[in-house]
mmCIF file of C-alpha atoms in Angstrom:
data_model
loop_
_atom_site.group_PDB
_atom_site.id
_atom_site.type_symbol
_atom_site.label_atom_id
_atom_site.label_comp_id
_atom_site.label_asym_id
_atom_site.label_seq_id
_atom_site.Cartn_x
_atom_site.Cartn_y
_atom_site.Cartn_z
ATOM 1 C CA MET A 81 -73.083 172.912 -126.591
ATOM 2 C CA GLY A 82 -73.475 173.953 -130.203
ATOM 3 C CA GLU A 83 -72.978 171.865 -133.312
ATOM 4 C CA PHE A 84 -69.549 173.459 -133.873
ATOM 5 C CA ASP A 85 -68.302 172.142 -130.520
ATOM 6 C CA ASN A 86 -69.303 168.587 -131.472
ATOM 7 C CA LYS A 87 -67.508 168.830 -134.825
ATOM 8 C CA GLU A 88 -64.338 170.036 -133.131
ATOM 9 C CA ARG A 89 -64.392 167.169 -130.639
ATOM 10 C CA GLU A 90 -64.879 164.455 -133.231
ATOM 11 C CA GLU A 91 -61.528 165.052 -135.019
ATOM 12 C CA VAL A 92 -58.924 162.694 -133.547
ATOM 13 C CA PHE A 93 -55.971 162.951 -135.959
ATOM 14 C CA SER A 94 -55.158 164.852 -139.146
ATOM 15 C CA LYS A 95 -52.435 164.569 -141.771
ATOM 16 C CA LYS A 96 -51.995 167.097 -144.596
ATOM 17 C CA VAL A 97 -50.127 166.063 -147.761
ATOM 18 C CA ARG A 98 -49.229 168.590 -150.448
ATOM 19 C CA ALA A 99 -48.799 166.933 -153.830
ATOM 20 C CA GLY A 100 -48.271 169.313 -156.721
ATOM 21 C CA LYS A 101 -51.420 171.304 -157.412
ATOM 22 C CA ARG A 102 -53.455 169.262 -154.960
ATOM 23 C CA THR A 103 -53.550 168.958 -151.200
ATOM 24 C CA TYR A 104 -54.844 165.829 -149.531
ATOM 25 C CA PHE A 105 -56.205 165.718 -145.998
ATOM 26 C CA PHE A 106 -56.419 162.429 -144.103
ATOM 27 C CA ASP A 107 -58.607 162.993 -141.058
ATOM 28 C CA VAL A 108 -59.500 160.461 -138.388
ATOM 29 C CA LYS A 109 -62.798 161.341 -136.761
ATOM 30 C CA ALA A 110 -64.984 159.733 -134.134
ATOM 31 C CA THR A 111 -68.688 159.056 -134.234
ATOM 32 C CA ARG A 112 -70.868 159.894 -131.250
ATOM 33 C CA SER A 113 -70.364 156.328 -130.042
ATOM 34 C CA GLY A 114 -66.569 156.675 -130.262
ATOM 35 C CA ASP A 115 -65.971 154.615 -133.415
ATOM 36 C CA TYR A 116 -63.228 155.971 -135.666
ATOM 37 C CA TYR A 117 -63.540 156.533 -139.406
ATOM 38 C CA LEU A 118 -61.353 158.151 -142.035
ATOM 39 C CA THR A 119 -62.134 161.031 -144.347
ATOM 40 C CA VAL A 120 -59.901 161.646 -147.346
ATOM 41 C CA THR A 121 -60.269 165.091 -148.882
ATOM 42 C CA GLU A 122 -58.705 166.302 -152.107
ATOM 43 C CA SER A 123 -58.458 170.074 -152.430
ATOM 44 C CA LYS A 124 -57.456 171.848 -155.637
ATOM 45 C CA LYS A 125 -57.564 175.532 -156.543
ATOM 46 C CA ARG A 126 -59.446 176.339 -159.758
ATOM 47 C CA LEU A 127 -57.323 178.523 -161.990
ATOM 48 C CA GLU A 128 -60.213 180.478 -163.473
ATOM 49 C CA ASP A 129 -61.584 181.895 -160.208
ATOM 50 C CA GLY A 130 -59.191 180.862 -157.416
ATOM 51 C CA VAL A 131 -61.892 178.901 -155.582
ATOM 52 C CA PHE A 132 -60.811 175.705 -153.827
ATOM 53 C CA VAL A 133 -62.756 172.665 -154.985
ATOM 54 C CA LYS A 134 -62.910 169.793 -152.512
ATOM 55 C CA HIS A 135 -63.849 166.157 -152.963
ATOM 56 C CA LYS A 136 -64.276 163.934 -149.938
ATOM 57 C CA ILE A 137 -64.719 160.231 -149.270
ATOM 58 C CA PHE A 138 -65.609 158.585 -145.994
ATOM 59 C CA LEU A 139 -63.976 155.272 -145.168
ATOM 60 C CA TYR A 140 -65.276 153.229 -142.252
ATOM 61 C CA LYS A 141 -63.130 150.777 -140.296
ATOM 62 C CA GLU A 142 -65.072 147.722 -141.470
ATOM 63 C CA ASP A 143 -63.969 148.616 -145.032
ATOM 64 C CA PHE A 144 -60.272 149.330 -144.315
ATOM 65 C CA GLU A 145 -58.977 145.894 -145.322
ATOM 66 C CA LYS A 146 -60.854 145.687 -148.648
ATOM 67 C CA PHE A 147 -60.101 149.330 -149.456
ATOM 68 C CA THR A 148 -56.383 148.854 -148.695
ATOM 69 C CA GLU A 149 -56.247 145.695 -150.824
ATOM 70 C CA GLY A 150 -57.869 147.488 -153.746
ATOM 71 C CA LEU A 151 -55.685 150.561 -153.399
ATOM 72 C CA ASN A 152 -52.470 148.523 -153.130
ATOM 73 C CA GLU A 153 -53.400 146.384 -156.146
ATOM 74 C CA THR A 154 -54.173 149.481 -158.191
ATOM 75 C CA VAL A 155 -50.968 151.295 -157.195
ATOM 76 C CA ASP A 156 -48.904 148.161 -157.905
ATOM 77 C CA TYR A 157 -50.510 147.914 -161.362
ATOM 78 C CA ILE A 158 -49.563 151.496 -162.185
ATOM 79 C CA LYS A 159 -46.005 151.045 -160.883
ATOM 80 C CA THR A 160 -45.621 147.867 -162.948
ATOM 81 C CA HIS A 161 -47.066 149.247 -166.182
ATOM 82 C CA GLN A 162 -45.828 152.838 -166.160
ATOM 83 C CA ASP A 163 -42.896 154.751 -164.761
ATOM 84 C CA VAL A 164 -43.934 156.775 -161.735
ATOM 85 C CA VAL A 165 -42.648 160.335 -161.783
ATOM 86 C CA GLU A 166 -41.858 161.228 -158.182
ATOM 87 C CA LYS A 167 -41.488 164.969 -158.633
ATOM 88 C CA ARG A 168 -43.712 166.790 -161.108
ATOM 89 C CA TYR A 169 -43.419 170.300 -159.689
ATOM 90 C CA GLU A 170 -40.635 172.652 -158.777
ATOM 91 C CA TYR A 171 -41.327 174.736 -155.666
ATOM 92 C CA SER A 172 -39.920 178.173 -155.016
ATOM 93 C CA GLU A 173 -39.230 179.741 -151.635
ATOM 94 C CA ASN A 174 -42.541 181.632 -151.693
ATOM 95 C CA GLY A 175 -44.520 178.407 -152.018
ATOM 96 C CA GLU A 176 -45.415 178.893 -155.691
ATOM 97 C CA HIS A 177 -44.814 176.029 -158.059
ATOM 98 C CA SER A 178 -44.442 175.534 -161.758
ATOM 99 C CA THR A 179 -44.981 172.475 -163.903
ATOM 100 C CA ARG A 180 -41.900 170.989 -165.443
ATOM 101 C CA SER A 181 -42.163 171.381 -169.209
ATOM 102 C CA ASN A 182 -41.380 167.759 -170.127
ATOM 103 C CA ASP A 183 -44.151 166.186 -168.035
ATOM 104 C CA ASP A 184 -46.881 164.177 -169.672
ATOM 105 C CA PHE A 185 -50.075 164.357 -167.621
ATOM 106 C CA THR A 186 -52.111 161.940 -169.742
ATOM 107 C CA PHE A 187 -53.263 158.662 -168.251
#
């Protein structure tokens, strides 16, 4: 079998989350020995040339607890110290979106 066949077999589960101008992919994959790990991919289209730029992290099961603790603590900090805007984009029927004019995107 070719390398492509092995890559197809290793994906166990996938979840796609569209969030404004970005799309996040949460993919559970398996190593050759059958151990699961998580890849988190952020995909965003560059306005200047329409190319999708992707950033990926790999998270292994031995790191899940520490990663989750750190993520939860960080999210709780933001929620405590700043209002979280749930909806920053308005979507039309054709899938296009526009930024609401009163949003502040500074951190």
